[in-house]
CSV table of C-alpha atoms and ligand atoms in Angstrom, one decimal:
chain,number,residue,atom,x,y,z
A,1,MET,CA,2.9,-8.1,-19.2
A,2,ALA,CA,0.3,-8.3,-16.5
A,3,THR,CA,-2.7,-5.9,-16.7
A,4,ILE,CA,-2.3,-3.4,-13.8
A,5,ILE,CA,-5.3,-2.3,-11.7
A,6,ALA,CA,-3.8,0.7,-9.8
A,7,ILE,CA,-5.5,1.5,-6.5
A,8,ASP,CA,-4.3,4.4,-4.2
A,9,GLY,CA,-5.7,5.8,-1.0
A,10,PRO,CA,-5.1,6.7,2.6
A,11,ALA,CA,-4.9,4.5,5.7
A,12,GLY,CA,-8.3,2.9,6.6
A,13,SER,CA,-9.9,3.7,3.2
A,14,GLY,CA,-10.4,-0.1,2.8
A,15,LYS,CA,-7.8,-0.1,0.1
A,16,SER,CA,-5.9,-3.2,1.2
A,17,SER,CA,-8.8,-5.5,2.1
A,18,VAL,CA,-10.8,-4.4,-1.0
A,19,SER,CA,-7.8,-4.8,-3.3
A,20,LYS,CA,-7.1,-8.2,-2.0
A,21,GLU,CA,-10.7,-9.4,-2.5
A,22,VAL,CA,-11.0,-7.8,-6.0
A,23,ALA,CA,-7.8,-9.7,-7.0
A,24,ARG,CA,-9.3,-12.9,-5.7
A,25,ARG,CA,-12.5,-12.5,-7.7
A,26,LEU,CA,-10.7,-11.6,-10.9
A,27,GLY,CA,-8.1,-14.4,-10.5
A,28,PHE,CA,-5.4,-11.7,-10.4
A,29,GLY,CA,-2.4,-11.2,-8.2
A,30,TYR,CA,-2.4,-8.7,-5.4
A,31,LEU,CA,0.6,-6.4,-4.6
A,32,ASP,CA,0.7,-4.4,-1.4
A,33,THR,CA,3.4,-1.8,-2.2
A,34,GLY,CA,3.3,-0.3,1.4
A,35,ALA,CA,4.8,-3.6,2.6
A,36,ALA,CA,8.1,-2.9,0.8
A,37,TYR,CA,8.3,0.5,2.5
A,38,ARG,CA,7.5,-1.1,5.9
A,39,ALA,CA,10.1,-3.9,5.2
A,40,LEU,CA,12.8,-1.3,4.5
A,41,ALA,CA,11.9,0.5,7.7
A,42,TRP,CA,12.1,-2.8,9.5
A,43,ALA,CA,15.5,-3.6,7.9
A,44,VAL,CA,16.8,-0.1,9.0
A,45,ALA,CA,15.5,-0.7,12.6
A,46,GLU,CA,17.2,-4.1,12.7
A,47,GLY,CA,20.5,-2.6,11.5
A,48,ARG,CA,20.5,-4.7,8.3
A,49,VAL,CA,20.4,-1.7,6.0
A,50,SER,CA,21.8,1.7,6.8
A,51,ARG,CA,19.4,4.6,7.1
A,52,PRO,CA,18.6,5.8,3.6
A,53,VAL,CA,19.8,9.3,2.7
A,54,ALA,CA,19.0,11.4,-0.4
A,55,GLU,CA,22.2,10.5,-2.1
A,56,ASP,CA,21.7,6.8,-2.0
A,57,GLU,CA,21.7,5.3,-5.5
A,58,ASN,CA,20.7,1.8,-5.0
A,59,PHE,CA,19.6,-0.6,-2.3
A,60,ASP,CA,21.3,-3.7,-3.5
A,61,GLY,CA,21.9,-4.7,0.1
A,62,PHE,CA,18.1,-4.8,0.8
A,63,ASP,CA,16.9,-8.3,0.5
A,64,TYR,CA,13.1,-8.4,-0.1
A,65,ALA,CA,10.5,-10.9,-1.3
A,66,ILE,CA,6.7,-10.7,-1.2
A,67,SER,CA,3.9,-13.0,-2.2
A,68,LEU,CA,1.4,-11.8,-4.9
A,69,ASN,CA,-1.0,-14.5,-4.0
A,70,PRO,CA,-4.1,-13.0,-2.3
A,71,ASP,CA,-4.7,-16.3,-0.5
A,72,ASP,CA,-1.2,-16.8,0.7
A,73,PHE,CA,0.2,-13.5,1.7
A,74,TRP,CA,3.7,-13.2,3.2
A,75,VAL,CA,6.6,-10.8,3.2
A,76,ARG,CA,10.3,-11.8,3.8
A,77,SER,CA,13.5,-9.9,4.2
A,78,PHE,CA,16.9,-11.3,4.9
A,79,GLY,CA,15.3,-14.8,5.2
A,80,VAL,CA,13.0,-13.6,8.0
A,81,ASP,CA,9.2,-13.8,7.7
A,82,ILE,CA,8.2,-10.3,8.6
A,83,THR,CA,4.6,-10.5,7.5
A,84,ASP,CA,3.4,-9.6,11.1
A,85,ALA,CA,6.5,-7.6,12.2
A,86,ILE,CA,5.9,-4.9,9.6
A,87,ARG,CA,2.5,-4.1,11.1
A,88,LEU,CA,3.9,-3.3,14.5
A,89,PRO,CA,3.3,0.3,15.7
A,90,ARG,CA,7.0,1.0,15.9
A,91,ILE,CA,7.3,0.3,12.1
A,92,ALA,CA,4.2,2.4,11.3
A,93,GLU,CA,5.8,5.2,13.2
A,94,SER,CA,9.1,5.0,11.4
A,95,VAL,CA,8.0,4.2,7.9
A,96,SER,CA,7.0,7.7,6.7
A,97,ALA,CA,10.5,9.0,7.3
A,98,VAL,CA,11.9,6.2,5.1
A,99,ALA,CA,9.2,6.7,2.4
A,100,SER,CA,10.0,10.4,2.1
A,101,VAL,CA,13.6,9.9,0.9
A,102,PRO,CA,13.5,10.5,-2.9
A,103,ALA,CA,16.1,7.7,-3.6
A,104,VAL,CA,13.8,5.2,-1.7
A,105,ARG,CA,10.8,6.2,-3.8
A,106,LYS,CA,12.7,5.8,-7.0
A,107,PHE,CA,13.9,2.4,-5.9
A,108,MET,CA,10.4,1.3,-4.9
A,109,LYS,CA,9.0,2.4,-8.2
A,110,GLU,CA,11.4,0.1,-10.0
A,111,LEU,CA,10.9,-2.7,-7.5
A,112,THR,CA,7.2,-2.6,-8.0
A,113,ARG,CA,7.4,-2.6,-11.8
A,114,THR,CA,9.9,-5.5,-11.7
A,115,LEU,CA,7.6,-7.5,-9.3
A,116,VAL,CA,4.7,-7.1,-11.7
A,117,ALA,CA,6.8,-7.8,-14.8
A,118,GLN,CA,8.1,-11.0,-13.3
A,119,SER,CA,4.8,-12.2,-11.9
A,120,GLN,CA,3.7,-14.1,-15.1
A,121,LEU,CA,0.1,-13.3,-14.1
A,122,ALA,CA,-2.7,-12.1,-16.3
A,123,GLY,CA,-3.3,-9.2,-14.0
A,124,VAL,CA,-2.2,-7.6,-10.7
A,125,VAL,CA,-4.1,-5.3,-8.4
A,126,VAL,CA,-1.4,-3.0,-7.2
A,127,GLU,CA,-2.2,-0.8,-4.2
A,128,GLY,CA,-0.4,2.1,-2.5
A,129,ARG,CA,-0.2,5.8,-2.5
A,130,ASP,CA,1.5,6.7,-5.8
A,131,ILE,CA,0.5,3.8,-8.1
A,132,THR,CA,-2.1,5.8,-10.1
A,133,THR,CA,0.3,8.8,-10.5
A,134,VAL,CA,3.9,7.6,-10.5
A,135,VAL,CA,4.3,3.8,-10.6
A,136,ALA,CA,1.7,3.0,-13.2
A,137,PRO,CA,0.2,6.2,-14.7
A,138,ASP,CA,-0.7,4.3,-17.9
A,139,ALA,CA,-2.6,1.5,-16.1
A,140,PRO,CA,-5.9,0.8,-17.9
A,141,VAL,CA,-7.8,1.1,-14.6
A,142,ARG,CA,-6.8,3.7,-11.9
A,143,LEU,CA,-8.8,4.2,-8.8
A,144,LEU,CA,-8.6,6.3,-5.6
A,145,LEU,CA,-10.3,4.8,-2.6
A,146,THR,CA,-11.3,7.3,0.1
A,147,ALA,CA,-13.5,7.4,3.1
A,148,SER,CA,-14.3,10.1,5.7
A,149,GLU,CA,-11.7,10.6,8.5
A,150,GLU,CA,-14.1,9.3,11.1
A,151,ILE,CA,-14.8,6.0,9.2
A,152,ARG,CA,-11.2,5.5,8.4
A,153,LEU,CA,-10.3,5.7,12.1
A,154,GLU,CA,-13.1,3.5,13.1
A,155,ARG,CA,-12.0,0.8,10.6
A,156,ARG,CA,-8.4,1.0,11.8
A,157,ALA,CA,-9.5,0.7,15.5
A,158,LYS,CA,-11.2,-2.5,14.7
A,159,GLU,CA,-8.2,-3.9,12.8
A,160,LEU,CA,-5.7,-3.3,15.6
A,161,SER,CA,-5.2,-4.9,19.0
A,162,PRO,CA,-6.3,-2.8,22.0
A,163,GLU,CA,-4.9,0.5,21.4
A,164,ASP,CA,-5.9,3.8,22.8
A,165,LEU,CA,-8.2,5.5,20.3
A,166,ALA,CA,-6.7,8.9,20.9
A,167,THR,CA,-3.2,7.6,20.2
A,168,LEU,CA,-4.5,5.8,17.1
A,169,ARG,CA,-6.1,8.9,15.8
A,170,LYS,CA,-2.9,10.8,16.3
A,171,GLN,CA,-0.9,8.1,14.6
A,172,VAL,CA,-3.1,7.6,11.6
A,173,LEU,CA,-3.7,11.3,10.9
A,174,GLU,CA,0.0,12.2,11.5
A,175,ARG,CA,1.1,9.5,9.1
A,176,ASP,CA,-1.3,10.6,6.4
A,177,LYS,CA,-0.2,14.1,6.9
A,178,SER,CA,3.4,13.3,6.6
A,179,ASP,CA,2.9,10.8,3.7
A,180,SER,CA,0.8,13.3,1.8
A,181,LYS,CA,3.6,15.8,1.8
A,182,VAL,CA,5.4,13.5,-0.6
A,183,VAL,CA,2.5,12.2,-2.7
A,184,ASP,CA,-1.0,13.4,-3.0
A,185,PHE,CA,-3.3,10.4,-2.4
A,186,MET,CA,-6.3,12.4,-1.1
A,187,LYS,CA,-7.5,13.8,-4.4
A,188,PRO,CA,-7.8,11.8,-7.6
A,189,ALA,CA,-5.3,12.8,-10.4
A,190,GLU,CA,-6.7,13.4,-13.9
A,191,GLY,CA,-8.3,10.2,-15.3
A,192,VAL,CA,-8.4,8.5,-11.9
A,193,ASP,CA,-11.8,7.3,-10.7
A,194,LEU,CA,-12.8,8.1,-7.2
A,195,VAL,CA,-14.6,5.5,-5.0
A,196,ASP,CA,-15.8,6.9,-1.7
A,197,THR,CA,-16.4,4.0,0.7
A,198,THR,CA,-17.7,6.1,3.6
A,199,ASN,CA,-21.2,4.8,3.3
A,200,LEU,CA,-20.3,1.4,1.7
A,201,ASP,CA,-19.8,-1.8,3.5
A,202,PHE,CA,-17.1,-4.2,2.5
A,203,GLU,CA,-19.1,-6.1,-0.2
A,204,GLN,CA,-20.5,-2.8,-1.6
A,205,SER,CA,-16.9,-1.4,-1.8
A,206,VAL,CA,-15.7,-4.6,-3.6
A,207,GLN,CA,-18.7,-4.3,-6.1
A,208,ALA,CA,-18.1,-0.6,-6.7
A,209,VAL,CA,-14.4,-1.4,-7.6
A,210,LEU,CA,-15.3,-4.4,-9.7
A,211,SER,CA,-17.9,-2.5,-11.7
A,212,ILE,CA,-15.4,0.2,-12.6
A,213,ILE,CA,-12.9,-2.4,-13.6
A,214,ARG,CA,-15.4,-4.3,-15.8
A,215,GLU,CA,-16.4,-1.0,-17.5
A,216,GLN,CA,-12.8,-0.1,-18.3
A,217,LEU,CA,-11.1,-3.3,-19.2
B,1,DC,O1,-0.2,1.2,3.0
B,1,DC,P1,0.7,1.1,4.2
B,1,DC,O2,0.2,1.8,5.4
B,1,DC,O3,1.2,-0.3,4.5
B,1,DC,O4,2.0,2.0,3.7
B,1,DC,C1,3.1,2.1,4.6
B,1,DC,C2,3.8,3.4,4.3
B,1,DC,O5,4.5,3.3,3.0
B,1,DC,C3,3.0,4.6,4.3
B,1,DC,O6,3.3,5.3,5.5
B,1,DC,C4,3.3,5.4,3.1
B,1,DC,C5,4.3,4.6,2.3
B,1,DC,N1,3.8,4.2,1.0
B,1,DC,C6,4.2,5.1,0.0
B,1,DC,O7,4.7,6.2,0.3
B,1,DC,N2,3.9,4.8,-1.3
B,1,DC,C7,3.2,3.7,-1.6
B,1,DC,N3,3.0,3.4,-2.9
B,1,DC,C8,2.9,2.8,-0.6
B,1,DC,C9,3.2,3.1,0.7
C-alpha cells in the first residue's frame, strides 16, 4: 500500500501547486481529490448523472478517471477530457452543493482510498479538505496548509483569467464558507501539522512541507 501524505487546506493556500511539486521531488504520485467533486458537479450539469440527494447509495453511473502523475495531469469523465472544464467558474459555483451531500462524501472517501490502493506507487500526496481527518486519518504525515485571506485571494487572482477581483473575493470566500460547514479545514485536527504559507514563497512552502515529511517518515 502506498504511503499517504495527507494535505488539506482552503482555496489559494498553495495546496495544489505545493502538493504537486512535493510529489515530483519525492517521486510520489499526486492525487487532487477536489477534481472528483468538480467532475461530479460537471456530470450533473451535463445531465449525465442525476443531482445527488441524501438517500443516494452509490454512484455506479458516474464514470471517472484521474491521473496520479504530477507531470501528466488529466481528468476524464464519460470519455471526455474535463481537465480544463472542471476549473470553469460555473463548476466552482456549483461544486459546494454537490460536496455537501453526505452520500457524495462517503462515495468520494471510498473512491480516494481505491485510487491510492490501486496506484501501485510507493507513495501518494493526497490533497483536499478532509484527507487528514476523514479519508486518511492514519496517514504517517498529515498537514494543513493555510495562508491569510488576503494572500489567498491574491494567489487565486493571479491564477485565473481576467476576473473582477470583487467577484473573485465573493466566490472564494463564499465557497470556503459553504465548504467549511461540512468539513473543518481551517484549523488543524489533533496530530496535524500546520504550515502557514502567508509569508512563504513557492519554494519556501515546498521546503517547509518536505522538511516535515522527512522528519516524520
Ligand atoms: O480543491 P478544489 O477547489 O478543487 O475543491 C473543489 C470542491 O470540492 C471544494 O469546493 C470542496 C470540495 N472538496 C471537498 O469537500 N473535500 C475534498 N477532500 C476535496 C474537495
